Amino acid sequence: MNRREFLQAVAAAAATGLPVVGACAQGSAAAARFYDSAVKPFGNVGLLHFTDCHAQLSPIYFREPNVNLGVGVAAGQPPHLVGEFLLRRFGIAPGTRDAHAFTYLDFASAARTFGQVGGFAHLATLVQRLRATRPGALLLDGGDTWQGSATALWTKGQDMVDAQKLLGVDVMTGHWEFTYGADRVKEVVERDFAGKIDFVAQNVKTADFGDPVFKPYVIRPINGVPVAIVGQAFPYTPIANPRYFVAEWTFGIQEEAMQKAVDDARAKGAQVVVVLSHNGMDVDVKMASRVTGIDAILGGHTHDGVPTPTLVANRGGRTLVGNAGSNGKFLAVLDFDVKAGRVADFRYRLLPVFSALLPADPAMDALIRRTRAPHAAKLDEKLAVTEGLLYRRGNFNGTSDQLILEALLAEKDAQIAFSPGFRWGTSLLPGQAIRMEHLMDQTAITYPYVTVNEMTGETIKTILEDVADNLFNPDPYYQQGGDMVRVGGMRYTIDPKAAMGSRISQMQIAGKPIDAAKRYKVAGWAPVSEEARAAGGEPIWDVCARYLRAQKSIPSLTLNLPVIRGMEGNPGMSA
């Protein structure tokens, strides 16, 4: 699609009533110009990358965090910059489209001005336009694609598999895909993806003999240049998610195996080597400093939308490390100029996908409509109305998580509630109806069981310390990439820079110190143990739906946040 065709498509979409109100308001020419610089090709190798879309087929709102703390060498470095700190580091003007896309600043007002983001029909239009100027460009999917929505859960990811094929994905790796179970993943790879999409993961092996489960990499020619895409699935899948889903597979970072895969690809003629990673950006930066021969790591998992890549030096040269955000909100464009068998130069852009500026691709739009049709009545059920902004993202809490906590406390008559520090989940603006679809965007997993247990104060502290170390261990290889468990009913103090086991203090409930020996009634959800699966328990969405129907209107929520010590002046924390 050239520029004239693009403008014509915007006008046609507006004429037929498709959601391009923002494009009309801004003017078709302005809409096209927003993407013009990215459309201009560079060099002879083009790569397009998205990640962590979490099954969001339709346009959404998604607020970026105001707390994303870095510790150790990562303190003050991308991706641990928020708000004004991020704008200054990357030279983004306040109040612009890019400022809205990359930060939480004035979110509700800016969202109403600039509209929704993502949506596979709009993403498809952008992909087609970029590919038209980049013959042979590969589209890479970093994983967390089949999970995160009601329709994905109810179809076991089939809605997303069909959308990936229509979008033209060439290569992908995974994480939440594995929570549908090993058999389901293999079924998709061997049936739906055969001859179309390569699923790569050098770090997934059989537990008995250590045989590779998937291809470690593929080599694809782009304009005569052999390009290797090496897969790195989420290393901690059997820990962060239930092991019983992938009981016969092992994961891990496997740095030595990565070096072997890179060397092997080079030996087979690859002139460009790119790692498609689901490590999380801090892990990718460390890996880039230790594994040689990688030209770029295109990463995901931590949902960090980083405008420009980090260049990491290693003994073999340097590696570009990027992270492309989440929820279909961004598309990364990486162009290499390859000369004499090696990368001579590159250009990189992380493009926000503004739905109002991109007309919906008709074929993808039709697929999405067919996918949703059998479930429309259930998805559209109005549960309540929110008076405040609902969002999930931030190291310690979000208003969507706070709502889940309050539902657990009320519905289960608990003293304390825990909710996982998931980073997926769409945002709602003040005044919007909370529909069943929105609730499922926060809760749609294959192990949704609600649990109620009696726990001692000592056990509660152990849980908080363990999760805090997963998030704030100064060695990225020991981080699992989520956010801190959300806590309701109690308060605590945290020092992220303290030693393991010493970060949590001053735990209180109803203004009184929590007794290490006393038992407290604790409600939670998403347990990873087989015992919890066997015990059952109602799904979290049923608990929350019951609560929302009774409330009808949800006032602006006050976050239950810990007192944070030792992080004064950290650019990963803003008001």
Coordinates of C-alpha atoms in Angstrom, one line a residue, residues 265-465:
A265 CA 23.6 -20.8 12.7
R266 CA 26.7 -18.8 11.8
A267 CA 28.5 -22.0 10.6
K268 CA 25.5 -22.7 8.4
G269 CA 25.8 -19.4 6.6
A270 CA 23.7 -17.0 8.6
Q271 CA 25.0 -13.4 8.0
V272 CA 22.5 -12.0 10.5
V273 CA 21.5 -13.6 13.8
V274 CA 18.5 -12.3 15.8
V275 CA 17.2 -13.8 19.0
L276 CA 13.4 -13.7 19.4
S277 CA 13.3 -13.7 23.1
H278 CA 10.7 -13.9 25.9
N279 CA 13.3 -13.4 28.7
G280 CA 12.4 -9.9 29.8
M281 CA 14.6 -7.0 29.0
D282 CA 16.9 -7.0 31.9
V283 CA 17.7 -10.7 31.2
D284 CA 18.2 -9.9 27.5
V285 CA 20.7 -7.1 28.4
K286 CA 22.8 -9.5 30.5
M287 CA 22.6 -12.3 27.9
A288 CA 23.7 -9.8 25.2
S289 CA 26.8 -9.0 27.3
R290 CA 27.8 -12.6 27.6
V291 CA 26.8 -14.4 24.3
T292 CA 28.6 -13.3 21.2
G293 CA 27.5 -13.3 17.6
I294 CA 24.0 -12.0 18.1
D295 CA 23.2 -8.9 16.1
A296 CA 19.9 -8.1 17.9
I297 CA 17.7 -9.5 20.6
L298 CA 14.0 -8.6 20.0
G299 CA 12.5 -9.2 23.4
G300 CA 9.2 -9.4 25.3
H301 CA 7.7 -10.7 28.6
T302 CA 8.2 -7.6 30.7
H303 CA 5.8 -5.5 28.5
D304 CA 8.3 -2.6 28.2
G305 CA 7.7 -0.2 25.4
V306 CA 11.2 1.2 24.8
P307 CA 11.4 3.8 22.0
T308 CA 15.0 3.0 21.1
P309 CA 17.2 -0.1 21.6
T310 CA 20.0 -0.5 24.0
L311 CA 23.4 -1.3 22.5
V312 CA 25.2 -3.8 24.6
A313 CA 29.0 -4.4 24.3
N314 CA 30.4 -7.9 24.5
R315 CA 33.7 -9.5 23.6
G316 CA 32.6 -10.1 20.0
G317 CA 31.2 -6.7 19.3
R318 CA 27.8 -5.3 20.3
T319 CA 24.2 -6.5 20.3
L320 CA 21.1 -4.4 19.9
V321 CA 18.4 -5.1 22.6
G322 CA 14.8 -4.0 22.1
N323 CA 11.5 -4.6 23.8
A324 CA 8.2 -4.0 22.0
G325 CA 5.6 -3.4 24.7
S326 CA 2.4 -5.4 24.9
N327 CA -1.3 -5.7 24.0
G328 CA -0.8 -5.1 20.3
K329 CA 0.0 -1.5 21.1
F330 CA 3.4 -1.4 19.3
L331 CA 5.1 -2.8 16.2
A332 CA 8.9 -2.7 16.1
V333 CA 10.6 -2.1 12.7
L334 CA 14.3 -3.1 12.5
D335 CA 16.1 -2.6 9.3
F336 CA 19.7 -3.9 8.7
D337 CA 22.1 -2.9 6.0
V338 CA 24.2 -6.0 5.4
K339 CA 27.4 -5.7 3.4
A340 CA 30.1 -8.2 2.8
G341 CA 28.4 -10.8 5.0
R342 CA 27.9 -8.7 8.1
V343 CA 25.7 -5.9 9.5
A344 CA 27.1 -2.6 8.6
D345 CA 24.3 -0.3 10.0
F346 CA 20.7 -0.4 11.2
R347 CA 17.6 1.6 11.8
Y348 CA 15.0 0.9 14.5
R349 CA 11.6 2.3 15.3
L350 CA 9.0 1.3 17.8
L351 CA 5.7 2.4 16.3
P352 CA 2.6 2.9 18.4
V353 CA -0.4 1.3 16.7
F354 CA -3.1 4.0 16.9
S355 CA -6.3 2.4 15.7
A356 CA -7.9 5.7 14.6
L357 CA -5.0 6.3 12.2
L358 CA -5.0 2.9 10.6
P359 CA -8.1 1.6 8.7
A360 CA -9.1 -1.9 9.6
D361 CA -8.0 -4.6 7.2
P362 CA -11.2 -6.1 5.8
A363 CA -10.1 -9.7 5.9
M364 CA -8.8 -9.5 9.5
D365 CA -11.9 -7.5 10.5
A366 CA -14.1 -10.2 9.1
L367 CA -12.2 -12.9 10.9
I368 CA -12.5 -11.1 14.2
R369 CA -16.2 -10.6 13.8
R370 CA -16.7 -14.3 13.1
T371 CA -14.6 -15.2 16.1
R372 CA -16.6 -13.0 18.5
A373 CA -20.1 -13.7 17.1
P374 CA -20.8 -17.0 19.0
H375 CA -19.8 -15.3 22.3
A376 CA -21.1 -11.8 21.8
A377 CA -23.9 -11.9 24.3
K378 CA -21.7 -13.2 27.1
L379 CA -18.8 -10.8 26.2
D380 CA -21.2 -7.8 26.2
E381 CA -22.8 -8.3 29.5
K382 CA -22.6 -5.1 31.5
L383 CA -21.5 -5.8 35.0
A384 CA -21.0 -2.3 36.4
V385 CA -19.8 1.2 35.6
T386 CA -16.4 2.5 36.7
E387 CA -16.2 6.1 38.0
G388 CA -12.4 6.1 37.9
L389 CA -9.6 4.9 35.6
L390 CA -9.1 1.1 35.8
Y391 CA -5.6 -0.1 34.8
R392 CA -3.2 -2.9 35.6
R393 CA 0.5 -2.1 35.4
G394 CA 3.1 -1.0 37.9
N395 CA 5.4 -2.7 40.3
F396 CA 3.0 -2.7 43.3
N397 CA -0.6 -2.3 42.3
G398 CA -3.1 -1.0 39.8
T399 CA -6.7 -0.1 40.1
S400 CA -7.9 -3.2 38.2
D401 CA -6.0 -5.3 40.7
Q402 CA -7.4 -3.3 43.6
L403 CA -10.9 -4.1 42.4
I404 CA -10.0 -7.8 42.3
L405 CA -8.6 -7.6 45.8
E406 CA -11.8 -5.9 47.1
A407 CA -13.9 -8.5 45.4
L408 CA -11.9 -11.3 47.1
L409 CA -12.1 -9.7 50.5
A410 CA -15.8 -9.1 50.3
E411 CA -17.0 -12.3 48.6
K412 CA -14.7 -14.7 50.6
D413 CA -15.0 -12.8 53.9
A414 CA -11.2 -12.8 54.1
Q415 CA -8.8 -10.7 56.2
I416 CA -6.1 -10.5 53.6
A417 CA -6.3 -11.0 49.8
F418 CA -3.5 -11.7 47.3
S419 CA -3.7 -11.2 43.5
P420 CA -0.8 -12.1 41.1
G421 CA 1.4 -9.4 39.7
F422 CA 0.3 -10.0 36.1
R423 CA 1.3 -7.3 33.6
W424 CA -1.5 -8.1 31.1
G425 CA -5.0 -6.6 31.2
T426 CA -6.6 -3.7 29.4
S427 CA -7.5 -0.3 30.8
L428 CA -10.9 1.4 31.1
L429 CA -11.6 5.1 31.2
P430 CA -13.8 6.8 33.8
G431 CA -17.5 6.4 32.9
Q432 CA -17.0 3.2 30.8
A433 CA -19.1 0.1 31.4
I434 CA -17.2 -2.8 32.9
R435 CA -18.4 -5.6 30.6
M436 CA -17.7 -9.3 31.0
E437 CA -15.1 -9.1 28.3
H438 CA -13.1 -6.5 30.3
L439 CA -13.2 -8.7 33.4
M440 CA -11.9 -11.6 31.4
D441 CA -9.1 -9.4 30.0
Q442 CA -7.9 -9.4 33.6
T443 CA -8.5 -13.0 34.6
A444 CA -8.6 -15.3 31.6
I445 CA -6.2 -18.1 32.5
T446 CA -6.4 -21.9 32.6
Y447 CA -5.9 -22.1 36.3
P448 CA -8.3 -19.5 37.7
Y449 CA -9.2 -21.2 40.9
V450 CA -9.9 -19.0 44.0
T451 CA -8.3 -20.3 47.2
V452 CA -9.0 -19.5 50.8
N453 CA -6.4 -20.6 53.4
E454 CA -5.3 -19.9 56.9
M455 CA -1.7 -18.6 56.9
T456 CA 0.6 -17.6 59.7
G457 CA 2.1 -14.2 59.7
E458 CA 5.5 -15.9 59.1
T459 CA 4.2 -17.6 56.0
I460 CA 2.7 -14.4 54.6
K461 CA 6.1 -12.7 55.1
T462 CA 7.9 -15.6 53.3
I463 CA 5.5 -15.2 50.3
L464 CA 6.1 -11.5 50.1
E465 CA 9.9 -11.9 50.4

